[in-house]
mmCIF file of C-alpha atoms in Angstrom:
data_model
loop_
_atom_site.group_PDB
_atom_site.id
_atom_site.type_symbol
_atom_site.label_atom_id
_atom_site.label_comp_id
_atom_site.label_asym_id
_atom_site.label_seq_id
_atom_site.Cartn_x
_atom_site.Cartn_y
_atom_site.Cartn_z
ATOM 1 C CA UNK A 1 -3.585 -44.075 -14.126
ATOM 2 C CA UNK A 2 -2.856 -40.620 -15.159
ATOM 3 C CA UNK A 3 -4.288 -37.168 -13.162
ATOM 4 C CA UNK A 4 -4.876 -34.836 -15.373
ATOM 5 C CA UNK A 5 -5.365 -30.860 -13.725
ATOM 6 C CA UNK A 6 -8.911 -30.511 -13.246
ATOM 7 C CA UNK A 7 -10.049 -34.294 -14.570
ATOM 8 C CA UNK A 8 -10.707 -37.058 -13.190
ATOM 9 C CA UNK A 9 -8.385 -40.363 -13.294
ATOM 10 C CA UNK A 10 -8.364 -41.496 -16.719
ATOM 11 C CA UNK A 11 -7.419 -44.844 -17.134
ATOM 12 C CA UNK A 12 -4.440 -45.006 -20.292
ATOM 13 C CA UNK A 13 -4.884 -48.502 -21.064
ATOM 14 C CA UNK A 14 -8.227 -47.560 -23.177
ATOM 15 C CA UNK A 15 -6.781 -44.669 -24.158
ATOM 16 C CA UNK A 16 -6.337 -45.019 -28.057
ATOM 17 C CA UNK A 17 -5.589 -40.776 -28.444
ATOM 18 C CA UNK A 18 -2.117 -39.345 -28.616
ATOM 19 C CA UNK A 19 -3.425 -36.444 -26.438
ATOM 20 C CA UNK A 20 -5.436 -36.136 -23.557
ATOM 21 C CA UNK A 21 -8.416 -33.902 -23.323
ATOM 22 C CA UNK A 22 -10.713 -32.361 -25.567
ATOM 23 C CA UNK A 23 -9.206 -31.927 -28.857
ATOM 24 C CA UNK A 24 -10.699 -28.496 -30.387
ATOM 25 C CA UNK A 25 -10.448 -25.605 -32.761
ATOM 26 C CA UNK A 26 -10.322 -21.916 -32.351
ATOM 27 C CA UNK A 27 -9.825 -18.787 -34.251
ATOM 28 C CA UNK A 28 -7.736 -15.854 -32.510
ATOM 29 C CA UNK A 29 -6.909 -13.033 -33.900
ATOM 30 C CA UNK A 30 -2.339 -13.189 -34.991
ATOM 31 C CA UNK A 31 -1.774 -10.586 -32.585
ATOM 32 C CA UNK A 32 -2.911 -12.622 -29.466
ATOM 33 C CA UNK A 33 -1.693 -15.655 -30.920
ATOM 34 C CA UNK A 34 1.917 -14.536 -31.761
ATOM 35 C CA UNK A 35 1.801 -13.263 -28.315
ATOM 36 C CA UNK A 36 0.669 -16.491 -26.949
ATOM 37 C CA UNK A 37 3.425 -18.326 -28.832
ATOM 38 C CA UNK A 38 5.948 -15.746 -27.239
ATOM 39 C CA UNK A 39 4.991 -16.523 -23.767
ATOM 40 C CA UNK A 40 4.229 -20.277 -24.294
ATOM 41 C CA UNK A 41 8.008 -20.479 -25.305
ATOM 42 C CA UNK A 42 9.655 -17.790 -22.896
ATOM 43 C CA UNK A 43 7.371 -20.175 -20.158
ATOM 44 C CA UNK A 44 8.427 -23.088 -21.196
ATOM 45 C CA UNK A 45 4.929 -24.396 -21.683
ATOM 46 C CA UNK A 46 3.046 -26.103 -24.785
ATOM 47 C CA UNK A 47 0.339 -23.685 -26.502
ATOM 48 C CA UNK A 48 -2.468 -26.472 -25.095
ATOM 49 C CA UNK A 49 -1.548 -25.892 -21.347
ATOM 50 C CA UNK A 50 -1.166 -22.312 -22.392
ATOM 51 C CA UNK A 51 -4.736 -22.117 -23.526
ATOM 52 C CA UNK A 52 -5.855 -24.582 -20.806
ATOM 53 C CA UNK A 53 -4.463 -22.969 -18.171
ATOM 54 C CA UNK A 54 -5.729 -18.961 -19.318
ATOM 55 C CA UNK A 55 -9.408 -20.980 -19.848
ATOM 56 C CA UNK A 56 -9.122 -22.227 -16.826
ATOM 57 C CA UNK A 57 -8.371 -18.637 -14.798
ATOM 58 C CA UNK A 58 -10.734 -16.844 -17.273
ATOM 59 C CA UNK A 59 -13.568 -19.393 -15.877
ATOM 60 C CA UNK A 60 -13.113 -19.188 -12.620
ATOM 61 C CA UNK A 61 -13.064 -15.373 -12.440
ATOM 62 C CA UNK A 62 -15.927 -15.117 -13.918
ATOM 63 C CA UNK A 63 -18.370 -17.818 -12.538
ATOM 64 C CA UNK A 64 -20.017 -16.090 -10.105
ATOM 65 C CA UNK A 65 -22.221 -18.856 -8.718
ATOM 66 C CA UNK A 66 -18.259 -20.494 -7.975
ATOM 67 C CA UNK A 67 -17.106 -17.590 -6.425
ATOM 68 C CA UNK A 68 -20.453 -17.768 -4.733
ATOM 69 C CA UNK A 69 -20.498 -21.117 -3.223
ATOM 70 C CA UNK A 70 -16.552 -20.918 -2.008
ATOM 71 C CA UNK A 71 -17.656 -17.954 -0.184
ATOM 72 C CA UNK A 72 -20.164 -19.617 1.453
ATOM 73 C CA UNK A 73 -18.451 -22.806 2.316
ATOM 74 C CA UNK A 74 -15.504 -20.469 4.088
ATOM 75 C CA UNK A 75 -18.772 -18.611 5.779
ATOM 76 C CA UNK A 76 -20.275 -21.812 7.197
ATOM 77 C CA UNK A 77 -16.767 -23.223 8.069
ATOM 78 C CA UNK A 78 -16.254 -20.250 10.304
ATOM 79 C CA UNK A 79 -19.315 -20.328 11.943
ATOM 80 C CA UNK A 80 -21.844 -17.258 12.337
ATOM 81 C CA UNK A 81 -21.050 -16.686 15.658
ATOM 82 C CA UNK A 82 -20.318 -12.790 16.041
ATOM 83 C CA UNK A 83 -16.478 -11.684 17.063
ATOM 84 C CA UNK A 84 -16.768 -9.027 19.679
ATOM 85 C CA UNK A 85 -13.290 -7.585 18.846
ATOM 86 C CA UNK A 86 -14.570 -7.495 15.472
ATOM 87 C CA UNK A 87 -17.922 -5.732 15.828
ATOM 88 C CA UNK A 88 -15.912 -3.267 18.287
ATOM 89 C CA UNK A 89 -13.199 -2.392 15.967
ATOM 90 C CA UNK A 90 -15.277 -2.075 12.772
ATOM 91 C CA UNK A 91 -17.771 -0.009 14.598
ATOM 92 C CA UNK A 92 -15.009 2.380 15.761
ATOM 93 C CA UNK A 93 -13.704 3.240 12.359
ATOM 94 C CA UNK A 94 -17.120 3.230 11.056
ATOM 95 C CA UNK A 95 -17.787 5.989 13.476
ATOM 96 C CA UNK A 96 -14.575 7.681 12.805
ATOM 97 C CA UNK A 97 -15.291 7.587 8.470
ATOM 98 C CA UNK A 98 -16.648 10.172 7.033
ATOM 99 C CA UNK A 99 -19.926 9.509 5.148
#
C-alpha cells in the first residue's frame, strides 16, 4: 500500500501505470512555466508535485464552502457558550474605537 497526499490507499499490486494520479495536459503561458521549472529545481521538487501541490493551495483558498465548514467544525468544537472575559474586553475597546 502506498498513501498518496490527499488520496486514498491505493493498492500497487493492480497498479499497471508508471505514475500515480491523474495523468493530464495543460497549456501555461513560458513565462510561468520557465518560472515553475526554476523553482521546481531550486526546491528540489518534480514539476508534478510542483503543480500538485500550487493546485492543491489554489483550491483550498478558494473553496469557500471548505473554508466554511472548517469554521464551523472549530465553532461547534468550542462550544457556544459565551466567555465573559471575552464579551468584557471586546466591549471595552469597542467603546473606546472610534466609529
Amino acid at each position: 500500500m502506498y498513501l498518496y497526499p490527499g488520496c486514498e490507499r491505493l493498492d500497487l499490486t493492480h497498479y499497471d501505470g508508471y505514475t500515480i494520479g491523474m495523468k493530464t495536459a495543460v497549456s501555461i503561458p513560458d513565462g510561468v512555466f520557465e518560472k515553475a521549472e526554476r523553482f521546481a529545481r531550486r526546491m528540489k521538487k518534480s514539476r508534478s508535485e510542483l503543480y500538485s501541490r500550487a493546485l492543491s493551495e489554489y483550491l483550498a483558498r478558494h473553496a469557500p464552502d471548505h473554508v466554511t465548514e472548517a469554521m464551523d467544525q472549530v465553532c461547534a468544537e468550542l462550544g457556544a457558550e459565551p466567555d465573559a472575559f471575552v464579551s468584557t474586553a471586546s466591549r471595552r475597546v469597542l467603546e473606546r474605537s472610534e466609529w
